[in-house]
CSV table of N, CA, C and O in Angstrom, one decimal:
chain,number,residue,atom,x,y,z
T,669,MET,N,3.9,8.6,-4.7
T,669,MET,CA,4.3,7.9,-3.6
T,669,MET,C,3.3,8.1,-2.4
T,669,MET,O,2.9,9.2,-2.2
T,670,VAL,N,3.0,7.0,-1.7
T,670,VAL,CA,2.2,7.1,-0.6
T,670,VAL,C,3.0,6.9,0.7
T,670,VAL,O,3.8,5.9,0.8
T,671,ALA,N,3.0,7.8,1.6
T,671,ALA,CA,3.8,7.7,2.8
T,671,ALA,C,2.8,7.4,4.0
T,671,ALA,O,1.8,8.1,4.1
T,672,ARG,N,3.1,6.4,4.8
T,672,ARG,CA,2.3,6.0,5.9
T,672,ARG,C,2.8,6.7,7.1
T,672,ARG,O,4.0,6.5,7.5
T,673,LEU,N,2.0,7.6,7.7
T,673,LEU,CA,2.4,8.3,8.9
T,673,LEU,C,1.5,7.9,10.1
T,673,LEU,O,0.5,7.2,9.9
T,674,ALA,N,1.8,8.4,11.3
T,674,ALA,CA,1.0,8.1,12.4
T,674,ALA,C,-0.5,8.5,12.3
T,674,ALA,O,-1.4,7.9,12.8
T,675,ASP,N,-0.7,9.6,11.6
T,675,ASP,CA,-2.0,10.1,11.4
T,675,ASP,C,-2.7,9.8,10.1
T,675,ASP,O,-3.6,10.5,9.7
T,676,GLY,N,-2.1,8.9,9.3
T,676,GLY,CA,-2.7,8.4,8.1
T,676,GLY,C,-1.8,8.3,6.9
T,676,GLY,O,-0.6,8.5,7.1
T,677,ASP,N,-2.3,7.9,5.8
T,677,ASP,CA,-1.5,7.7,4.6
T,677,ASP,C,-1.6,9.0,3.7
T,677,ASP,O,-2.8,9.5,3.5
T,678,PHE,N,-0.5,9.5,3.2
T,678,PHE,CA,-0.5,10.7,2.5
T,678,PHE,C,0.2,10.5,1.1
T,678,PHE,O,1.1,9.8,1.0
T,679,VAL,N,-0.3,11.3,0.1
T,679,VAL,CA,0.2,11.2,-1.2
T,679,VAL,C,1.2,12.3,-1.5
T,679,VAL,O,0.9,13.5,-1.2
T,680,LEU,N,2.4,12.0,-1.9
T,680,LEU,CA,3.4,12.9,-2.3
T,680,LEU,C,3.6,12.8,-3.8
T,680,LEU,O,4.0,11.7,-4.3
T,681,ASP,N,3.2,13.8,-4.5
T,681,ASP,CA,3.1,13.7,-6.0
T,681,ASP,C,3.8,14.9,-6.6
T,681,ASP,O,3.6,16.0,-6.3
T,682,ASN,N,4.7,14.6,-7.6
T,682,ASN,CA,5.4,15.6,-8.2
T,682,ASN,C,4.5,16.5,-9.2
T,682,ASN,O,5.0,17.5,-9.7
T,683,LEU,N,3.3,16.1,-9.3
T,683,LEU,CA,2.4,17.0,-10.1
T,683,LEU,C,1.6,17.9,-9.3
T,683,LEU,O,0.7,18.7,-9.8
T,684,SER,N,1.8,17.9,-8.0
T,684,SER,CA,1.1,18.8,-7.0
T,684,SER,C,2.0,19.4,-6.0
T,684,SER,O,2.9,18.7,-5.6
T,685,ALA,N,1.8,20.6,-5.6
T,685,ALA,CA,2.7,21.2,-4.6
T,685,ALA,C,2.3,20.9,-3.2
T,685,ALA,O,3.0,21.1,-2.3
T,686,SER,N,1.1,20.3,-3.1
T,686,SER,CA,0.6,19.9,-1.7
T,686,SER,C,0.7,18.5,-1.4
T,686,SER,O,0.6,17.6,-2.3
T,687,VAL,N,0.8,18.1,-0.1
T,687,VAL,CA,0.8,16.8,0.3
T,687,VAL,C,-0.7,16.5,0.8
T,687,VAL,O,-1.2,17.3,1.6
T,688,ARG,N,-1.3,15.5,0.3
T,688,ARG,CA,-2.7,15.3,0.6
T,688,ARG,C,-3.0,13.9,1.2
T,688,ARG,O,-2.2,12.9,0.9
T,689,PRO,N,-4.0,13.7,2.0
T,689,PRO,CA,-4.4,12.4,2.4
T,689,PRO,C,-4.7,11.5,1.1
T,689,PRO,O,-5.2,12.1,0.1
T,690,TRP,N,-4.4,10.3,1.2
T,690,TRP,CA,-4.5,9.4,0.0
T,690,TRP,C,-6.0,9.5,-0.6
T,690,TRP,O,-6.1,9.4,-1.8
T,691,ASN,N,-7.0,9.5,0.3
T,691,ASN,CA,-8.4,9.5,-0.3
T,691,ASN,C,-8.8,10.9,-0.7
T,691,ASN,O,-9.9,11.0,-1.2
T,692,ALA,N,-8.0,11.9,-0.6
T,692,ALA,CA,-8.4,13.2,-1.1
T,692,ALA,C,-7.6,13.6,-2.4
T,692,ALA,O,-7.8,14.6,-3.0
T,693,ALA,N,-6.8,12.6,-2.9
T,693,ALA,CA,-6.0,12.8,-4.1
T,693,ALA,C,-7.0,12.6,-5.3
T,693,ALA,O,-7.9,11.8,-5.2
T,694,ASP,N,-6.7,13.2,-6.4
T,694,ASP,CA,-7.5,13.0,-7.6
T,694,ASP,C,-7.1,11.8,-8.4
T,694,ASP,O,-6.7,12.0,-9.6
T,695,TYR,N,-7.1,10.7,-7.8
T,695,TYR,CA,-6.7,9.4,-8.5
T,695,TYR,C,-7.8,8.4,-8.4
T,695,TYR,O,-8.6,8.4,-7.4
T,696,GLU,N,-7.9,7.5,-9.3
T,696,GLU,CA,-8.8,6.4,-9.1
T,696,GLU,C,-7.9,5.2,-8.7
T,696,GLU,O,-7.1,4.7,-9.5
T,697,TRP,N,-7.9,4.9,-7.4
T,697,TRP,CA,-7.0,3.9,-6.8
T,697,TRP,C,-7.5,2.5,-7.2
T,697,TRP,O,-8.7,2.2,-7.2
T,698,ILE,N,-6.6,1.7,-7.7
T,698,ILE,CA,-6.9,0.3,-8.1
T,698,ILE,C,-6.3,-0.7,-7.0
T,698,ILE,O,-7.0,-1.6,-6.6
T,699,SER,N,-5.1,-0.4,-6.6
T,699,SER,CA,-4.5,-1.3,-5.6
T,699,SER,C,-3.3,-0.6,-4.9
T,699,SER,O,-2.9,0.5,-5.4
T,700,MET,N,-3.0,-1.1,-3.8
T,700,MET,CA,-1.8,-0.6,-3.1
T,700,MET,C,-1.1,-1.7,-2.4
T,700,MET,O,-1.7,-2.8,-2.1
T,701,GLN,N,0.2,-1.5,-2.1
T,701,GLN,CA,1.0,-2.5,-1.4
T,701,GLN,C,0.4,-2.8,0.0
T,701,GLN,O,0.0,-1.8,0.7
T,702,SER,N,0.4,-4.0,0.4
T,702,SER,CA,-0.1,-4.4,1.7
T,702,SER,C,0.8,-3.8,2.8
T,702,SER,O,2.0,-3.9,2.7
T,703,GLY,N,0.2,-3.2,3.8
T,703,GLY,CA,1.0,-2.8,5.0
T,703,GLY,C,1.5,-3.9,5.8
T,703,GLY,O,2.5,-3.8,6.4
T,704,GLY,N,0.8,-5.0,5.8
T,704,GLY,CA,1.2,-6.2,6.6
T,704,GLY,C,2.3,-7.0,5.9
T,704,GLY,O,3.1,-7.6,6.6
T,705,ASN,N,2.3,-7.1,4.6
T,705,ASN,CA,3.3,-7.8,3.8
T,705,ASN,C,3.5,-7.1,2.5
T,705,ASN,O,2.7,-7.3,1.6
T,706,PRO,N,4.7,-6.5,2.3
T,706,PRO,CA,4.9,-5.7,1.1
T,706,PRO,C,5.1,-6.6,-0.2
T,706,PRO,O,5.1,-6.0,-1.2
T,707,GLN,N,5.1,-7.9,0.0
T,707,GLN,CA,5.1,-8.7,-1.2
T,707,GLN,C,3.7,-8.9,-1.9
T,707,GLN,O,3.6,-9.4,-3.0
T,708,PHE,N,2.7,-8.4,-1.2
T,708,PHE,CA,1.3,-8.5,-1.7
T,708,PHE,C,0.7,-7.2,-1.9
T,708,PHE,O,1.0,-6.2,-1.3
T,709,TRP,N,-0.2,-7.1,-2.9
T,709,TRP,CA,-1.0,-5.9,-3.2
T,709,TRP,C,-2.5,-6.2,-2.9
T,709,TRP,O,-2.9,-7.3,-3.1
T,710,VAL,N,-3.2,-5.2,-2.4
T,710,VAL,CA,-4.6,-5.3,-2.1
T,710,VAL,C,-5.4,-4.4,-3.0
T,710,VAL,O,-5.0,-3.3,-3.4
T,711,ALA,N,-6.6,-4.9,-3.5
T,711,ALA,CA,-7.5,-4.2,-4.3
T,711,ALA,C,-8.2,-3.1,-3.5
T,711,ALA,O,-8.4,-3.2,-2.3
T,712,ILE,N,-8.4,-2.0,-4.2
T,712,ILE,CA,-9.1,-0.8,-3.5
T,712,ILE,C,-10.3,-0.5,-4.4
T,712,ILE,O,-10.2,-0.2,-5.6
T,713,GLY,N,-11.5,-0.4,-3.8
T,713,GLY,CA,-12.7,0.0,-4.4
T,713,GLY,C,-13.2,-0.9,-5.5
T,713,GLY,O,-12.6,-2.0,-5.7
T,714,GLU,N,-14.3,-0.5,-6.1
T,714,GLU,CA,-14.9,-1.4,-7.1
T,714,GLU,C,-14.0,-1.7,-8.3
T,714,GLU,O,-14.0,-2.8,-8.8
T,715,HIS,N,-13.4,-0.6,-8.8
T,715,HIS,CA,-12.5,-0.8,-10.0
T,715,HIS,C,-11.4,-1.8,-9.7
T,715,HIS,O,-11.1,-2.7,-10.5
T,716,GLY,N,-10.8,-1.7,-8.5
T,716,GLY,CA,-9.7,-2.6,-8.1
T,716,GLY,C,-10.2,-4.0,-8.0
T,716,GLY,O,-9.5,-5.0,-8.4
T,717,GLU,N,-11.4,-4.2,-7.4
T,717,GLU,CA,-12.0,-5.5,-7.3
T,717,GLU,C,-12.3,-6.2,-8.6
T,717,GLU,O,-12.1,-7.3,-8.8
T,718,ARG,N,-12.8,-5.4,-9.5
T,718,ARG,CA,-13.1,-5.9,-10.9
T,718,ARG,C,-11.8,-6.3,-11.6
T,718,ARG,O,-11.8,-7.4,-12.2
T,719,LEU,N,-10.8,-5.5,-11.5
T,719,LEU,CA,-9.5,-5.8,-12.1
T,719,LEU,C,-9.0,-7.1,-11.5
T,719,LEU,O,-8.5,-8.0,-12.2
T,720,ARG,N,-9.0,-7.3,-10.2
T,720,ARG,CA,-8.5,-8.5,-9.5
T,720,ARG,C,-9.3,-9.7,-9.9
T,720,ARG,O,-8.7,-10.7,-10.2
T,721,ALA,N,-10.6,-9.6,-10.0
T,721,ALA,CA,-11.4,-10.7,-10.5
T,721,ALA,C,-11.1,-11.1,-11.9
T,721,ALA,O,-11.0,-12.3,-12.2
T,722,MET,N,-10.9,-10.1,-12.7
T,722,MET,CA,-10.5,-10.4,-14.1
T,722,MET,C,-9.2,-11.1,-14.2
T,722,MET,O,-9.0,-12.0,-15.0
T,723,ARG,N,-8.2,-10.6,-13.5
T,723,ARG,CA,-6.9,-11.3,-13.5
T,723,ARG,C,-7.0,-12.7,-13.0
T,723,ARG,O,-6.3,-13.6,-13.5
T,724,LEU,N,-7.8,-12.9,-11.9
T,724,LEU,CA,-7.9,-14.3,-11.4
T,724,LEU,C,-8.6,-15.2,-12.5
T,724,LEU,O,-8.2,-16.4,-12.6
T,725,ALA,N,-9.6,-14.7,-13.2
T,725,ALA,CA,-10.2,-15.5,-14.2
T,725,ALA,C,-9.3,-15.8,-15.3
T,725,ALA,O,-9.3,-16.9,-15.8
T,726,MET,N,-8.4,-14.9,-15.7
T,726,MET,CA,-7.4,-15.1,-16.7
T,726,MET,C,-6.4,-16.2,-16.3
T,726,MET,O,-6.0,-17.1,-17.1
T,727,LEU,N,-6.0,-16.2,-15.0
T,727,LEU,CA,-5.1,-17.2,-14.5
T,727,LEU,C,-5.7,-18.6,-14.6
T,727,LEU,O,-5.1,-19.5,-14.9
T,728,ARG,N,-7.0,-18.7,-14.2
T,728,ARG,CA,-7.7,-19.9,-14.2
T,728,ARG,C,-7.8,-20.5,-15.6
T,728,ARG,O,-7.7,-21.7,-15.9
T,729,THR,N,-8.0,-19.6,-16.6
T,729,THR,CA,-8.1,-20.0,-18.0
T,729,THR,C,-6.8,-20.6,-18.5
T,729,THR,O,-6.8,-21.5,-19.3
T,730,VAL,N,-5.7,-20.0,-18.1
T,730,VAL,CA,-4.3,-20.4,-18.6
T,730,VAL,C,-4.0,-21.8,-18.0
T,730,VAL,O,-3.3,-22.6,-18.6
T,731,GLN,N,-4.4,-22.1,-16.8
T,731,GLN,CA,-4.0,-23.3,-16.1
T,731,GLN,C,-4.7,-24.5,-16.5
T,731,GLN,O,-5.4,-24.9,-17.0
């Protein structure tokens, strides 16, 4: 779970005893829920952008 606090976003993970800033966690982030509109997700980093582009291409192929 990512908690948004006044001093940043922090990861609370049941696999770790510590609470860490999201960018210090040992994860490859792909996307996260938009802070402006929770109905949308935003891509994070190169891997997230590649995944987003691949999904968009798949949607275009189906239509």
